[in-house]
PDB file of C-alpha atoms in Angstrom:
ATOM      1  CA  UNK A   1       0.000   0.000   0.000  1.00 78.00           C
ATOM      2  CA  UNK A   2       2.864   2.356   0.857  1.00 82.00           C
ATOM      3  CA  UNK A   3       4.552   1.824  -2.527  1.00 84.00           C
ATOM      4  CA  UNK A   4       1.319   2.140  -4.500  1.00 85.00           C
ATOM      5  CA  UNK A   5       0.412   5.491  -2.947  1.00 86.00           C
ATOM      6  CA  UNK A   6       3.994   6.697  -3.464  1.00 86.00           C
ATOM      7  CA  UNK A   7       3.604   6.004  -7.200  1.00 87.00           C
ATOM      8  CA  UNK A   8       0.334   7.931  -7.460  1.00 88.00           C
ATOM      9  CA  UNK A   9       0.314  11.460  -8.866  1.00 87.00           C
ATOM     10  CA  UNK A  10      -1.263  13.416  -6.011  1.00 85.00           C
ATOM     11  CA  UNK A  11      -0.171  16.954  -6.856  1.00 85.00           C
ATOM     12  CA  UNK A  12      -3.828  17.985  -6.967  1.00 83.00           C
ATOM     13  CA  UNK A  13      -4.031  17.321  -3.213  1.00 80.00           C
ATOM     14  CA  UNK A  14      -1.524  20.086  -2.569  1.00 77.00           C
ATOM     15  CA  UNK A  15      -3.929  22.542  -4.188  1.00 72.00           C
ATOM     16  CA  UNK A  16      -6.315  21.870  -1.294  1.00 69.00           C
ATOM     17  CA  UNK A  17      -3.821  23.529   1.037  1.00 70.00           C
ATOM     18  CA  UNK A  18      -3.356  27.280   1.172  1.00 66.00           C
ATOM     19  CA  UNK A  19       0.035  28.793   0.374  1.00 69.00           C
ATOM     20  CA  UNK A  20      -0.520  31.194   3.235  1.00 73.00           C
ATOM     21  CA  UNK A  21      -0.132  30.078   6.810  1.00 73.00           C
ATOM     22  CA  UNK A  22       1.983  27.356   8.261  1.00 76.00           C
ATOM     23  CA  UNK A  23       3.209  24.106   6.825  1.00 79.00           C
ATOM     24  CA  UNK A  24       0.929  21.088   7.388  1.00 79.00           C
ATOM     25  CA  UNK A  25       1.868  18.749  10.247  1.00 82.00           C
ATOM     26  CA  UNK A  26       1.807  15.710   7.950  1.00 86.00           C
ATOM     27  CA  UNK A  27       2.234  15.648   4.156  1.00 86.00           C
ATOM     28  CA  UNK A  28      -0.840  14.888   2.083  1.00 86.00           C
ATOM     29  CA  UNK A  29       0.576  11.594   0.714  1.00 88.00           C
ATOM     30  CA  UNK A  30       1.354  10.412   4.218  1.00 90.00           C
ATOM     31  CA  UNK A  31      -2.123  11.365   5.424  1.00 91.00           C
ATOM     32  CA  UNK A  32      -3.659   9.414   2.548  1.00 90.00           C
ATOM     33  CA  UNK A  33      -1.536   6.387   3.470  1.00 91.00           C
ATOM     34  CA  UNK A  34      -2.710   6.659   7.062  1.00 94.00           C
ATOM     35  CA  UNK A  35      -6.365   6.895   6.061  1.00 92.00           C
ATOM     36  CA  UNK A  36      -6.204   3.980   3.633  1.00 90.00           C
ATOM     37  CA  UNK A  37      -4.349   1.809   6.144  1.00 93.00           C
ATOM     38  CA  UNK A  38      -6.788   2.758   8.904  1.00 94.00           C
ATOM     39  CA  UNK A  39      -9.779   1.863   6.733  1.00 91.00           C
ATOM     40  CA  UNK A  40      -8.149  -1.464   5.832  1.00 89.00           C
ATOM     41  CA  UNK A  41      -7.856  -2.145   9.574  1.00 92.00           C
ATOM     42  CA  UNK A  42     -11.471  -1.081  10.238  1.00 90.00           C
ATOM     43  CA  UNK A  43     -10.593   2.133  12.028  1.00 92.00           C
ATOM     44  CA  UNK A  44     -13.016   4.791  10.869  1.00 90.00           C
ATOM     45  CA  UNK A  45     -13.188   7.181  13.802  1.00 91.00           C
ATOM     46  CA  UNK A  46     -10.742  10.080  13.741  1.00 92.00           C
ATOM     47  CA  UNK A  47      -9.948   9.510  17.412  1.00 94.00           C
ATOM     48  CA  UNK A  48      -9.213   5.815  16.796  1.00 95.00           C
ATOM     49  CA  UNK A  49      -6.920   6.771  13.918  1.00 95.00           C
ATOM     50  CA  UNK A  50      -5.224   9.353  16.147  1.00 95.00           C
ATOM     51  CA  UNK A  51      -4.574   6.708  18.835  1.00 96.00           C
ATOM     52  CA  UNK A  52      -3.261   4.290  16.224  1.00 95.00           C
ATOM     53  CA  UNK A  53      -0.861   6.958  14.928  1.00 94.00           C
ATOM     54  CA  UNK A  54       0.482   7.454  18.444  1.00 94.00           C
ATOM     55  CA  UNK A  55       0.755   3.848  19.631  1.00 94.00           C
ATOM     56  CA  UNK A  56       0.672   1.415  16.681  1.00 94.00           C
ATOM     57  CA  UNK A  57       4.098   0.697  15.194  1.00 94.00           C
ATOM     58  CA  UNK A  58       2.698   0.200  11.699  1.00 94.00           C
ATOM     59  CA  UNK A  59       1.206   3.700  11.702  1.00 94.00           C
ATOM     60  CA  UNK A  60       4.403   5.103  13.231  1.00 95.00           C
ATOM     61  CA  UNK A  61       6.313   3.553  10.318  1.00 94.00           C
ATOM     62  CA  UNK A  62       3.970   5.220   7.813  1.00 92.00           C
ATOM     63  CA  UNK A  63       4.575   8.518   9.604  1.00 93.00           C
ATOM     64  CA  UNK A  64       8.329   7.873   9.459  1.00 91.00           C
ATOM     65  CA  UNK A  65       8.368   8.445  13.237  1.00 86.00           C
ATOM     66  CA  UNK A  66       7.274  12.028  12.658  1.00 88.00           C
ATOM     67  CA  UNK A  67       4.645  13.938  14.569  1.00 91.00           C
ATOM     68  CA  UNK A  68       1.293  12.159  14.630  1.00 92.00           C
ATOM     69  CA  UNK A  69      -1.816  14.067  13.538  1.00 93.00           C
ATOM     70  CA  UNK A  70      -4.637  14.715  15.972  1.00 92.00           C
ATOM     71  CA  UNK A  71      -8.305  13.992  15.258  1.00 93.00           C
ATOM     72  CA  UNK A  72      -8.998  17.538  14.039  1.00 93.00           C
ATOM     73  CA  UNK A  73      -6.257  17.336  11.402  1.00 91.00           C
ATOM     74  CA  UNK A  74      -7.506  13.914  10.283  1.00 92.00           C
ATOM     75  CA  UNK A  75     -11.073  15.173   9.850  1.00 92.00           C
ATOM     76  CA  UNK A  76      -9.943  18.323   8.043  1.00 89.00           C
ATOM     77  CA  UNK A  77      -7.913  16.209   5.637  1.00 89.00           C
ATOM     78  CA  UNK A  78     -10.888  13.931   4.979  1.00 89.00           C
ATOM     79  CA  UNK A  79     -13.026  16.951   4.163  1.00 89.00           C
ATOM     80  CA  UNK A  80     -10.356  18.456   1.895  1.00 87.00           C
ATOM     81  CA  UNK A  81      -9.816  15.305  -0.179  1.00 87.00           C
ATOM     82  CA  UNK A  82     -13.508  14.506  -0.585  1.00 87.00           C
ATOM     83  CA  UNK A  83     -13.797  16.384  -3.928  1.00 86.00           C
ATOM     84  CA  UNK A  84     -10.790  14.420  -5.237  1.00 87.00           C
ATOM     85  CA  UNK A  85     -12.054  10.935  -4.323  1.00 86.00           C
ATOM     86  CA  UNK A  86     -12.953  10.075  -7.932  1.00 83.00           C
ATOM     87  CA  UNK A  87      -9.438  10.843  -9.151  1.00 86.00           C
ATOM     88  CA  UNK A  88      -7.808   8.969  -6.259  1.00 87.00           C
ATOM     89  CA  UNK A  89     -10.029   5.943  -6.888  1.00 84.00           C
ATOM     90  CA  UNK A  90      -9.260   5.866 -10.616  1.00 83.00           C
ATOM     91  CA  UNK A  91      -5.505   6.158 -10.064  1.00 86.00           C
ATOM     92  CA  UNK A  92      -5.558   3.480  -7.386  1.00 84.00           C
ATOM     93  CA  UNK A  93      -7.458   1.005  -9.564  1.00 81.00           C
ATOM     94  CA  UNK A  94      -5.165   1.668 -12.544  1.00 83.00           C
ATOM     95  CA  UNK A  95      -2.008   1.149 -10.482  1.00 86.00           C
ATOM     96  CA  UNK A  96      -3.328  -2.072  -8.947  1.00 83.00           C
ATOM     97  CA  UNK A  97      -4.178  -3.424 -12.396  1.00 82.00           C
ATOM     98  CA  UNK A  98      -0.781  -2.398 -13.832  1.00 86.00           C
ATOM     99  CA  UNK A  99       1.064  -4.115 -10.989  1.00 85.00           C
ATOM    100  CA  UNK A 100      -1.007  -7.268 -11.370  1.00 84.00           C
ATOM    101  CA  UNK A 101      -2.508  -7.016  -7.893  1.00 82.00           C
ATOM    102  CA  UNK A 102      -6.014  -7.299  -9.324  1.00 78.00           C
ATOM    103  CA  UNK A 103      -7.710  -8.074 -12.600  1.00 74.00           C
ATOM    104  CA  UNK A 104     -10.911  -6.666 -14.019  1.00 68.00           C
ATOM    105  CA  UNK A 105     -12.416  -9.978 -15.080  1.00 72.00           C
ATOM    106  CA  UNK A 106     -14.526 -10.943 -12.075  1.00 66.00           C
ATOM    107  CA  UNK A 107     -16.857  -9.417  -9.536  1.00 63.00           C
ATOM    108  CA  UNK A 108     -17.290 -11.235  -6.258  1.00 64.00           C
ATOM    109  CA  UNK A 109     -20.444 -10.678  -4.279  1.00 63.00           C
ATOM    110  CA  UNK A 110     -21.163 -13.023  -1.431  1.00 65.00           C
ATOM    111  CA  UNK A 111     -23.732 -12.331   1.212  1.00 66.00           C
ATOM    112  CA  UNK A 112     -24.595 -15.970   1.718  1.00 65.00           C
ATOM    113  CA  UNK A 113     -25.836 -16.911   5.159  1.00 62.00           C
ATOM    114  CA  UNK A 114     -25.662 -20.574   5.999  1.00 57.00           C
ATOM    115  CA  UNK A 115     -28.059 -21.658   8.701  1.00 58.00           C
ATOM    116  CA  UNK A 116     -27.455 -24.525  11.077  1.00 59.00           C
ATOM    117  CA  UNK A 117     -30.718 -26.185  10.086  1.00 62.00           C
ATOM    118  CA  UNK A 118     -31.100 -26.256   6.334  1.00 60.00           C
ATOM    119  CA  UNK A 119     -34.590 -26.071   4.910  1.00 64.00           C
ATOM    120  CA  UNK A 120     -36.280 -25.000   1.717  1.00 65.00           C
ATOM    121  CA  UNK A 121     -35.973 -21.286   2.564  1.00 65.00           C
ATOM    122  CA  UNK A 122     -32.208 -21.149   3.181  1.00 60.00           C
ATOM    123  CA  UNK A 123     -30.729 -21.255  -0.322  1.00 65.00           C
ATOM    124  CA  UNK A 124     -29.842 -18.224  -2.458  1.00 66.00           C
ATOM    125  CA  UNK A 125     -31.578 -17.472  -5.770  1.00 72.00           C
ATOM    126  CA  UNK A 126     -29.601 -16.219  -8.771  1.00 76.00           C
ATOM    127  CA  UNK A 127     -32.194 -13.511  -9.406  1.00 80.00           C
ATOM    128  CA  UNK A 128     -31.729 -12.058  -5.934  1.00 78.00           C
ATOM    129  CA  UNK A 129     -27.934 -12.018  -6.364  1.00 76.00           C
ATOM    130  CA  UNK A 130     -28.206 -10.098  -9.646  1.00 79.00           C
ATOM    131  CA  UNK A 131     -30.652  -7.652  -8.056  1.00 82.00           C
ATOM    132  CA  UNK A 132     -28.301  -7.179  -5.107  1.00 80.00           C
ATOM    133  CA  UNK A 133     -25.373  -6.602  -7.488  1.00 77.00           C
ATOM    134  CA  UNK A 134     -27.165  -3.733  -9.248  1.00 78.00           C
ATOM    135  CA  UNK A 135     -28.106  -2.149  -5.909  1.00 80.00           C
ATOM    136  CA  UNK A 136     -24.516  -2.467  -4.731  1.00 75.00           C
ATOM    137  CA  UNK A 137     -23.177  -0.722  -7.830  1.00 71.00           C
ATOM    138  CA  UNK A 138     -25.665   2.113  -7.349  1.00 73.00           C
ATOM    139  CA  UNK A 139     -24.673   2.455  -3.685  1.00 73.00           C
ATOM    140  CA  UNK A 140     -21.001   2.700  -4.607  1.00 67.00           C
ATOM    141  CA  UNK A 141     -21.709   5.288  -7.286  1.00 66.00           C
ATOM    142  CA  UNK A 142     -23.717   7.356  -4.822  1.00 66.00           C
ATOM    143  CA  UNK A 143     -21.060   6.978  -2.153  1.00 62.00           C
ATOM    144  CA  UNK A 144     -18.278   8.267  -4.344  1.00 56.00           C
ATOM    145  CA  UNK A 145     -20.588  10.649  -6.245  1.00 53.00           C
ATOM    146  CA  UNK A 146     -19.364   9.249  -9.534  1.00 50.00           C
ATOM    147  CA  UNK A 147     -20.838  10.473 -12.801  1.00 50.00           C
ATOM    148  CA  UNK A 148     -23.907   8.667 -14.063  1.00 51.00           C
ATOM    149  CA  UNK A 149     -22.302   8.683 -17.540  1.00 54.00           C
ATOM    150  CA  UNK A 150     -20.144   5.645 -16.750  1.00 54.00           C
ATOM    151  CA  UNK A 151     -20.845   2.445 -18.628  1.00 58.00           C
ATOM    152  CA  UNK A 152     -21.818  -0.684 -16.734  1.00 58.00           C
ATOM    153  CA  UNK A 153     -18.357  -2.119 -17.458  1.00 64.00           C
ATOM    154  CA  UNK A 154     -16.699   0.888 -15.805  1.00 62.00           C
ATOM    155  CA  UNK A 155     -19.031   0.508 -12.832  1.00 58.00           C
ATOM    156  CA  UNK A 156     -18.081  -3.144 -12.478  1.00 59.00           C
ATOM    157  CA  UNK A 157     -14.408  -2.170 -12.576  1.00 62.00           C
ATOM    158  CA  UNK A 158     -14.967   0.290  -9.736  1.00 57.00           C
ATOM    159  CA  UNK A 159     -16.814  -2.308  -7.678  1.00 55.00           C
ATOM    160  CA  UNK A 160     -13.708  -4.495  -7.713  1.00 56.00           C
ATOM    161  CA  UNK A 161     -11.807  -1.957  -5.668  1.00 54.00           C
ATOM    162  CA  UNK A 162     -14.110  -2.384  -2.725  1.00 50.00           C
TER     163      UNK A 162
END
């Protein structure tokens, strides 16, 4: 994850910061690494991420043992990068495909629940899976506020990231 984000062109993130005032506590690339790594580890709260930056060695390594951001800085950064999420997502998917970390051939959706006592109501219908797939794609598009002009193939490619 560290190497992939280092390869990304994130100059547009620097435009979110003002030239006036003081230098940011943590660089924008490093903050993005922290956020992505926190989300991978199911840490969504800014205060949880702040604690992880202070006490977790993996986060300290990402920070290069520099000063750790507090929860206010983390939330401000999240708000500043929100308009750039589409671009970040596209670059991330492209880099993962180029490096062979993922392919764009399959979509995996599995919400299967297996009950202890099988009966005629416990299996999954193909029709319901296809319906769920379409709803999932729409949810992702709404979440990232992606253009409605994308083809269904592009949508399926974006779904693979999540």
